[in-house]
Short mmCIF file of C-alpha atoms in Angstrom, two decimals:
data_model
loop_
_atom_site.label_atom_id
_atom_site.label_comp_id
_atom_site.label_asym_id
_atom_site.label_seq_id
_atom_site.Cartn_x
_atom_site.Cartn_y
_atom_site.Cartn_z
CA ASP A 1 5.28 3.44 14.19
CA LEU A 2 3.96 3.80 10.38
CA VAL A 3 1.89 0.71 10.90
CA ILE A 4 0.86 1.94 14.49
CA VAL A 5 -0.46 4.63 13.10
CA LEU A 6 -2.54 3.68 9.99
CA SER A 7 -3.88 1.34 12.21
CA ILE A 8 -6.15 4.24 13.46
CA SER A 9 -8.20 4.25 9.92
CA ILE A 10 -9.53 1.10 10.89
CA PRO A 11 -12.34 2.77 13.75
CA ILE A 12 -12.46 5.04 11.65
CA ALA A 13 -13.74 3.45 8.81
CA ALA A 14 -15.64 0.78 11.23
CA GLY A 15 -17.40 3.57 12.37
CA TRP A 16 -19.44 4.55 9.95
CA ALA A 17 -20.31 0.83 7.84
CA GLN A 18 -23.39 0.76 9.56
CA HIS A 19 -23.91 4.45 7.59
CA ARG A 20 -22.12 2.59 5.04
CA ALA A 21 -24.48 -0.29 4.73
CA LEU A 22 -27.17 1.41 5.11
CA LEU A 23 -26.51 3.49 2.31
CA ASN A 24 -25.92 0.75 -0.61
CA ARG A 25 -29.63 -1.07 1.00
CA GLN A 26 -31.39 2.40 0.23
CA MET A 27 -29.74 2.72 -3.16
CA ARG A 28 -28.24 5.53 -2.71
CA TRP A 29 -25.27 4.67 -5.13
CA ARG A 30 -24.91 8.42 -5.88
CA THR A 31 -24.21 9.91 -2.62
CA LEU A 32 -21.51 6.81 -1.95
CA ARG A 33 -19.67 7.89 -5.05
CA ALA A 34 -19.55 11.40 -3.74
CA ASN A 35 -18.35 10.64 -0.46
CA MET A 36 -15.83 8.69 -1.94
CA LEU A 37 -14.94 11.02 -4.24
CA ILE A 38 -14.75 13.89 -1.73
CA SER A 39 -12.77 11.88 0.93
CA GLN A 40 -10.16 11.10 -1.67
CA VAL A 41 -9.93 14.64 -2.87
CA ILE A 42 -9.23 15.81 -0.29
CA ALA A 43 -6.74 13.28 1.37
CA LEU A 44 -4.32 14.09 -2.46
CA CYS A 45 -4.58 17.77 -0.98
CA VAL A 46 -3.26 16.38 2.08
CA ALA A 47 -0.66 14.59 1.46
CA VAL A 48 0.32 16.48 -1.79
CA THR A 49 0.48 19.86 0.47
CA ILE A 50 2.62 17.81 3.07
CA ALA A 51 5.09 16.78 0.63
CA GLY A 52 6.05 20.19 -0.65
CA ALA A 53 6.13 22.21 2.02
CA THR A 54 7.65 19.72 4.32
CA ASP A 55 10.04 16.86 4.67
CA TYR A 56 8.20 14.30 6.12
CA GLY A 57 8.71 11.89 2.95
CA TYR A 58 6.33 9.00 3.48
CA TRP A 59 4.38 10.17 6.09
CA ALA A 60 2.48 12.50 4.07
CA LEU A 61 1.09 9.85 2.26
CA ALA A 62 -0.19 8.47 5.80
CA ALA A 63 -1.38 11.48 6.34
CA GLY A 64 -3.65 11.52 3.91
CA MET A 65 -4.98 8.44 3.99
CA LEU A 66 -6.53 9.62 7.76
CA SER A 67 -7.62 12.45 5.97
CA GLN A 68 -9.67 10.40 3.25
CA HIS A 69 -11.04 7.77 6.27
CA SER A 70 -11.72 11.00 8.82
CA VAL A 71 -13.72 12.93 5.44
CA ALA A 72 -15.66 9.77 4.48
CA PHE A 73 -16.58 8.96 8.41
CA ILE A 74 -17.94 12.71 9.12
CA LEU A 75 -19.91 12.31 5.57
CA GLY A 76 -21.07 9.46 6.50
CA TRP A 77 -22.90 10.63 9.39
CA ALA A 78 -23.91 14.06 8.27
CA VAL A 79 -25.72 11.95 4.79
CA MET A 80 -27.47 8.86 6.81
CA ASP A 81 -29.65 9.73 10.25
CA TRP A 82 -28.66 6.51 11.68
CA ARG A 83 -27.20 7.15 14.83
CA PRO A 84 -26.65 3.72 16.74
CA SER A 85 -29.13 3.27 19.88
CA ARG A 86 -29.50 0.16 22.95
CA VAL A 87 -30.42 -2.99 21.42
CA THR A 88 -34.23 -3.68 21.75
CA ASP A 89 -34.18 -6.55 20.03
CA TRP A 90 -31.69 -9.29 20.22
CA ALA A 91 -33.22 -11.97 18.70
CA GLY A 92 -32.38 -9.62 15.80
CA VAL A 93 -29.08 -9.00 17.10
CA ARG A 94 -28.11 -12.45 16.57
CA SER A 95 -29.56 -13.48 13.49
CA ALA A 96 -27.13 -10.67 12.10
CA LEU A 97 -24.52 -11.80 14.12
CA THR A 98 -24.72 -15.10 12.95
CA PHE A 99 -24.46 -13.75 9.26
CA GLY A 100 -22.06 -11.63 10.14
CA ALA A 101 -19.31 -14.22 11.18
CA ASN A 102 -20.25 -16.59 8.58
CA LEU A 103 -19.26 -13.71 5.81
CA THR A 104 -16.49 -13.09 7.85
CA VAL A 105 -15.65 -16.47 8.04
CA PHE A 106 -16.18 -17.09 3.35
CA THR A 107 -13.74 -13.66 2.96
CA PHE A 108 -11.45 -14.62 5.59
CA ALA A 109 -10.62 -17.95 3.33
CA ASN A 110 -11.44 -16.17 0.09
CA TRP A 111 -8.63 -14.17 0.94
CA LEU A 112 -6.03 -16.86 1.53
CA ASN A 113 -7.08 -18.19 -1.76
CA ARG A 114 -6.36 -14.66 -3.25
CA ASN A 115 -2.78 -14.85 -1.61
CA LEU A 116 -1.05 -17.70 -0.96
CA ASP A 117 0.24 -17.96 -4.51
CA ASN A 118 1.96 -14.82 -3.64
CA ALA A 119 3.33 -16.31 -0.32
CA LEU A 120 4.39 -19.76 -1.86
CA ILE A 121 5.70 -17.57 -4.75
CA GLY A 122 7.92 -15.37 -3.00
CA TRP A 123 8.88 -18.03 -0.51
CA ARG A 124 9.99 -20.51 -3.77
CA TRP A 125 11.64 -18.35 -6.38
CA GLY A 126 12.46 -14.66 -4.35
CA ALA A 127 11.19 -11.30 -5.08
CA GLY A 128 11.76 -11.30 -9.30
CA GLU A 129 9.56 -13.91 -9.68
CA LEU A 130 6.97 -12.75 -7.57
CA GLY A 131 7.35 -9.07 -9.40
CA PHE A 132 6.16 -10.75 -12.80
CA TYR A 133 3.15 -12.18 -11.21
CA THR A 134 1.57 -9.71 -9.24
CA ARG A 135 2.29 -7.38 -12.44
CA ALA A 136 -0.30 -9.21 -13.97
CA TYR A 137 -2.25 -10.41 -11.27
CA GLN A 138 -2.73 -7.03 -11.34
CA LEU A 139 -4.23 -6.47 -14.89
CA ILE A 140 -6.73 -10.04 -14.89
CA LYS A 141 -8.28 -7.51 -11.76
CA LEU A 142 -9.34 -5.18 -13.76
CA PRO A 143 -12.03 -6.91 -14.83
CA LEU A 144 -14.05 -7.97 -11.41
CA THR A 145 -12.90 -4.20 -9.93
CA LEU A 146 -14.57 -2.58 -12.55
CA ILE A 147 -17.72 -4.72 -14.00
CA SER A 148 -18.54 -6.64 -11.09
CA GLY A 149 -18.01 -4.85 -8.33
CA PRO A 150 -20.02 -2.06 -8.76
CA ILE A 151 -22.63 -4.63 -9.90
CA THR A 152 -22.72 -6.48 -6.95
CA GLY A 153 -23.47 -3.02 -4.92
CA ALA A 154 -26.39 -2.41 -6.81
CA VAL A 155 -27.77 -6.21 -7.35
CA ILE A 156 -27.25 -7.27 -3.59
CA PRO A 157 -29.81 -5.12 -1.75
CA SER A 158 -32.43 -5.07 -4.65
CA LEU A 159 -32.21 -9.03 -4.43
CA SER A 160 -32.66 -9.62 -0.94
CA ARG A 161 -35.53 -7.47 -0.96
CA MET A 162 -37.05 -10.40 -2.62
CA GLN A 163 -36.49 -13.90 -0.88
CA ASP A 164 -40.42 -13.93 -0.31
CA LYS A 165 -40.83 -13.88 -3.67
CA GLN A 166 -38.95 -17.27 -5.75
CA GLU A 167 -39.73 -16.91 -8.97
CA ARG A 168 -39.13 -12.80 -9.63
CA TRP A 169 -35.39 -13.74 -7.18
CA ARG A 170 -34.57 -16.04 -9.60
CA ALA A 171 -35.20 -14.20 -13.49
CA ARG A 172 -33.96 -10.90 -11.90
CA ILE A 173 -30.82 -12.42 -10.85
CA LEU A 174 -30.36 -14.50 -13.90
CA GLU A 175 -31.01 -11.87 -15.73
CA ALA A 176 -27.89 -9.77 -13.41
CA MET A 177 -25.40 -12.50 -14.26
CA SER A 178 -26.15 -12.94 -17.84
CA ALA A 179 -25.34 -8.56 -17.81
CA VAL A 180 -22.03 -9.65 -15.95
CA PHE A 181 -20.95 -11.95 -17.92
CA LEU A 182 -21.61 -10.14 -21.29
CA VAL A 183 -19.62 -7.33 -19.98
CA ALA A 184 -17.02 -8.65 -18.14
CA TYR A 185 -16.43 -11.70 -21.21
CA ALA A 186 -16.09 -8.55 -23.53
CA LEU A 187 -13.12 -7.34 -21.37
CA THR A 188 -11.48 -10.26 -20.71
CA THR A 189 -11.66 -10.78 -24.56
CA PHE A 190 -10.30 -7.90 -25.77
CA MET A 191 -7.53 -8.18 -22.96
CA VAL A 192 -6.79 -11.59 -24.04
CA ALA A 193 -6.12 -10.93 -27.97
CA THR A 194 -3.66 -8.11 -26.49
CA SER A 195 -1.91 -9.11 -22.67
CA ASP A 196 1.47 -9.38 -24.34
CA ALA A 197 1.28 -5.53 -25.63
CA LEU A 198 -0.53 -4.99 -22.94
CA VAL A 199 2.12 -5.67 -20.73
CA LEU A 200 4.89 -4.01 -22.89
CA LEU A 201 2.92 -0.44 -22.60
CA VAL A 202 2.14 -0.66 -19.71
CA PHE A 203 4.95 -1.86 -17.37
CA GLY A 204 7.68 -1.56 -20.14
CA ALA A 205 9.68 -4.35 -22.09
CA ALA A 206 11.43 -5.71 -19.45
CA TRP A 207 7.87 -7.26 -17.37
CA SER A 208 8.00 -9.71 -20.86
CA LYS A 209 7.18 -12.48 -18.87
CA SER A 210 4.52 -11.31 -17.01
CA ALA A 211 2.79 -11.37 -20.35
CA ASP A 212 2.46 -14.74 -20.51
CA ILE A 213 1.08 -14.81 -16.56
CA LEU A 214 -1.71 -12.58 -17.99
CA LEU A 215 -2.67 -14.82 -20.40
CA VAL A 216 -2.77 -17.93 -18.22
CA LEU A 217 -4.63 -16.35 -15.68
CA LEU A 218 -7.10 -14.31 -18.23
CA PHE A 219 -8.39 -18.18 -19.36
CA ALA A 220 -9.03 -18.15 -14.88
CA MET A 221 -10.99 -15.06 -15.38
CA TYR A 222 -13.66 -17.07 -17.82
CA VAL A 223 -13.80 -19.39 -14.18
CA ALA A 224 -13.83 -16.66 -11.88
CA ASN A 225 -16.98 -14.21 -13.60
CA VAL A 226 -18.42 -17.65 -12.25
CA ALA A 227 -17.34 -17.89 -8.87
CA ASN A 228 -18.46 -15.05 -8.41
CA VAL A 229 -21.31 -14.36 -9.11
CA THR A 230 -22.49 -17.03 -7.22
CA GLY A 231 -21.96 -15.20 -3.66
CA TRP A 232 -25.11 -13.11 -4.69
CA ILE A 233 -26.93 -16.40 -4.40
CA TYR A 234 -25.62 -17.29 -0.28
CA ILE A 235 -25.69 -13.02 -0.26
CA THR A 236 -29.26 -11.96 -1.07
CA LEU A 237 -30.85 -15.52 -0.08
CA GLY A 238 -29.20 -15.64 4.27
CA ASN A 239 -27.40 -17.94 3.10
CA THR A 240 -23.93 -17.22 4.16
CA LYS A 241 -22.96 -20.38 5.74
CA ARG A 242 -23.57 -22.82 3.31
CA MET A 243 -20.65 -19.95 1.88
CA ALA A 244 -18.71 -20.46 4.26
CA ILE A 245 -18.78 -23.76 4.50
CA TRP A 246 -17.92 -23.34 0.51
CA GLY A 247 -14.69 -21.11 1.34
CA GLY A 248 -13.27 -24.35 2.89
CA ILE A 249 -14.12 -26.65 0.23
CA ARG A 250 -12.13 -24.44 -2.37
CA LEU A 251 -8.87 -23.42 -0.32
CA PRO A 252 -7.56 -26.82 -0.03
CA ILE A 253 -8.65 -27.22 -3.65
CA THR A 254 -7.02 -24.29 -4.99
CA VAL A 255 -4.34 -25.32 -2.36
CA VAL A 256 -3.51 -28.05 -4.36
CA GLY A 257 -3.24 -26.53 -7.90
CA ILE A 258 -0.88 -24.25 -6.78
CA ILE A 259 1.11 -26.57 -5.57
CA ILE A 260 1.42 -28.60 -8.50
CA GLY A 261 2.59 -26.00 -10.19
CA LEU A 262 4.84 -24.35 -8.35
CA PRO A 263 8.31 -26.20 -9.38
CA TYR A 264 7.58 -24.84 -13.22
CA GLY A 265 7.77 -20.78 -11.89
CA ALA A 266 5.26 -18.57 -11.61
CA VAL A 267 3.48 -19.20 -15.28
CA GLY A 268 3.37 -22.97 -13.12
CA VAL A 269 1.71 -21.16 -10.19
CA ALA A 270 -0.43 -19.35 -12.36
CA ALA A 271 -1.47 -22.67 -14.94
CA GLY A 272 -1.89 -24.63 -11.12
CA PHE A 273 -4.40 -21.29 -9.77
CA ALA A 274 -6.64 -21.75 -12.87
CA GLY A 275 -7.03 -25.61 -12.87
CA ALA A 276 -8.09 -24.97 -9.08
CA ALA A 277 -10.39 -22.66 -10.56
CA LEU A 278 -11.35 -24.58 -13.60
CA VAL A 279 -11.58 -28.73 -11.12
CA SER A 280 -13.81 -26.00 -8.09
CA LEU A 281 -16.33 -24.75 -11.28
CA ILE A 282 -19.14 -26.89 -10.86
CA PRO A 283 -18.87 -27.46 -8.38
CA CYS A 284 -18.91 -24.12 -6.91
CA VAL A 285 -22.30 -23.64 -8.88
CA MET A 286 -24.43 -26.72 -7.76
CA PHE A 287 -23.54 -26.23 -4.09
CA ALA A 288 -24.71 -22.88 -4.87
CA VAL A 289 -27.82 -23.44 -6.36
CA TYR A 290 -28.49 -26.24 -3.54
CA GLY A 291 -31.80 -25.36 -2.10
CA THR A 292 -32.61 -22.47 -4.18
CA PRO A 293 -35.32 -21.95 -7.20
CA LEU A 294 -31.85 -21.95 -9.56
CA SER A 295 -29.97 -24.77 -11.61
CA ALA A 296 -26.79 -24.80 -12.27
CA TYR A 297 -27.71 -25.63 -15.35
CA SER A 298 -29.39 -22.58 -16.17
CA VAL A 299 -26.05 -20.29 -14.22
CA LEU A 300 -23.81 -22.29 -16.89
CA ARG A 301 -25.42 -21.56 -19.79
CA SER A 302 -26.09 -17.62 -18.90
CA ALA A 303 -22.52 -17.83 -18.83
CA GLY A 304 -21.32 -20.69 -21.44
CA GLY A 305 -22.34 -19.01 -24.63
CA PRO A 306 -20.40 -15.50 -24.09
CA ALA A 307 -17.10 -17.10 -22.98
CA THR A 308 -16.81 -19.29 -25.55
CA ILE A 309 -17.45 -16.52 -27.92
CA SER A 310 -15.61 -15.06 -26.04
CA ILE A 311 -12.46 -17.30 -25.63
CA ALA A 312 -12.86 -18.07 -29.94
CA ALA A 313 -13.27 -14.12 -30.72
CA ALA A 314 -9.61 -13.26 -28.16
CA LEU A 315 -8.00 -16.12 -30.08
CA ALA A 316 -9.13 -14.47 -33.95
CA GLY A 317 -7.93 -11.48 -33.06
CA ARG A 318 -4.46 -12.66 -31.17
CA ALA A 319 -3.54 -14.43 -34.62
CA MET A 320 -4.38 -11.05 -36.76
CA GLY A 321 -2.97 -8.97 -33.77
CA ASN A 322 0.08 -10.72 -33.46
CA PRO A 323 0.74 -8.60 -29.92
CA ALA A 324 3.75 -11.03 -29.19
CA GLY A 325 5.58 -9.47 -32.11
CA ALA A 326 4.99 -5.90 -30.40
CA GLN A 327 8.51 -4.41 -29.85
CA ASP A 328 8.12 -0.99 -28.50
CA SER A 329 5.27 1.64 -27.44
CA ALA A 330 4.51 2.60 -30.76
CA GLN A 331 4.22 -0.73 -32.37
CA ALA A 332 1.94 -1.75 -28.67
CA ILE A 333 -0.05 0.58 -29.26
CA LEU A 334 -1.08 -0.39 -32.94
CA SER A 335 -1.09 -4.23 -31.89
CA ILE A 336 -3.81 -3.41 -29.68
CA LEU A 337 -5.79 -1.59 -32.21
CA VAL A 338 -6.02 -4.33 -34.36
CA ALA A 339 -6.10 -7.25 -31.95
CA GLY A 340 -8.72 -5.06 -30.37
CA GLY A 341 -10.81 -3.97 -32.44
CA ILE A 342 -10.81 -7.10 -34.71
CA SER A 343 -11.75 -9.62 -31.14
CA GLY A 344 -14.02 -6.88 -30.09
CA LEU A 345 -15.52 -6.34 -33.23
CA LEU A 346 -16.19 -10.40 -33.33
CA TYR A 347 -17.66 -10.90 -30.10
CA LEU A 348 -20.31 -8.01 -31.03
CA MET A 349 -21.12 -10.63 -33.59
CA GLY A 350 -21.35 -13.28 -31.84
CA LEU A 351 -23.74 -11.79 -29.78
CA GLY A 352 -25.88 -11.11 -32.58
CA VAL A 353 -25.96 -14.79 -33.62
CA LEU A 354 -26.21 -15.50 -29.76
CA PHE A 355 -29.48 -13.46 -29.49
CA LEU A 356 -30.66 -14.37 -32.29
CA VAL A 357 -31.03 -17.79 -31.09
CA ASP A 358 -31.15 -17.40 -27.88
CA GLU A 359 -35.07 -16.16 -27.18
CA ASN A 360 -34.79 -15.87 -22.99
CA MET A 361 -31.21 -14.09 -23.20
CA ARG A 362 -32.44 -11.35 -25.29
CA ILE A 363 -36.12 -10.66 -23.83
CA SER A 364 -33.98 -10.32 -20.43
CA GLN A 365 -31.20 -8.14 -21.96
CA ALA A 366 -34.06 -5.78 -23.71
CA ARG A 367 -35.65 -5.83 -20.17
CA LEU A 368 -32.62 -4.50 -18.51
CA LEU A 369 -31.47 -1.90 -21.10
CA ARG A 370 -34.99 -0.65 -20.81
CA LEU A 371 -34.40 -0.53 -17.02
CA ALA A 372 -31.82 1.04 -17.38
CA GLY A 373 -33.40 4.23 -19.58
CA ASP A 374 -35.31 4.70 -17.35
CA ARG A 375 -33.44 4.54 -14.27
CA LEU A 376 -31.55 7.16 -16.58
CA LYS A 377 -34.24 9.30 -17.19
CA ARG A 378 -35.29 9.90 -13.82
CA ARG A 379 -34.46 13.15 -11.31
CA PRO A 380 -31.67 12.56 -9.04
CA GLY A 381 -32.58 12.20 -5.66
CA GLY A 382 -31.17 14.38 -2.78
CA LEU A 383 -28.12 13.87 -0.34
CA LYS A 384 -30.65 13.27 2.37
CA GLY A 385 -33.22 11.19 2.77
CA GLY A 386 -34.11 7.03 1.83
CA LYS A 387 -34.70 7.38 -1.83
CA ALA A 388 -32.46 5.71 -3.75
CA ASP A 389 -30.38 7.91 -5.87
#
């Protein structure tokens, strides 16, 4: 019954999907964030009120979720003037449907790529081992959630408008990729240096096995950050068919890696996942850049320097901070401060040296900082209208 009720949220969310897409295309991110915040606050109030005033239990959470989607739907229609109408350009519709269908195929393949490891661990080793793995996986998603996701929402609409200006598109996408790598690898540096203490502090001593899994998965993140931004190439140039094909190519590589590691438990699966990601890195980049103004070398070069500095800084901070030696929360906090601080300082120093020797990176990051400064000085737009906010 609960699943049936929660399924009502699917058509509600789909009902304002076009409005959300148009707001994103117009780069009205403040409006989108306001929608998200308001709907979540109302959902929380509804769930807490029902839970406190009744004995409905988990149905309070269901009511909160439905409230969130409903409020987001209403606000989406209120702030965006677009309304459904009769189709007059079927050629455009067919093009959009083809684009979306290919993207759906890739999304499904990517979902399998990200979830088969969970299914196989649960099947072979049971809920206990799966619990250790999912806790570790939950933490490694942090760099992607905090960095790649928000930046992707800003980059794709901007770059999509430059499809016919190849040199400008090439320069801007390399700048955006470089910015993602610098920030994502900074967070990865911190997490590699402090992984054991971080697991102890967040989950407790009973989950110590997750620390070994987390450390292995974190090294896979160096590859995953590169693979994720190749999606920008496909989408902003309209090459979602190639994107879907690559999803089909990558999936069996991941499956083989997971199966090889499966006999060795969750740590083995993590190692197999990381190995598969590493094996598919160069083919992934080469397949994405084929027929575009980008070269595989330029993409890998923008990631290689920060990744190398990150790994060296993280291992040094880990050696000095000894996160594996923490026995309680107080020691974990101290280890995080020492290991995280040392690794962060070394990472920044390494980037400083990199900027001195790499003029292109220095120029591109200086330009991004100027653009960010200019953006902060702009007067915020309103909730309505077509201007970016």
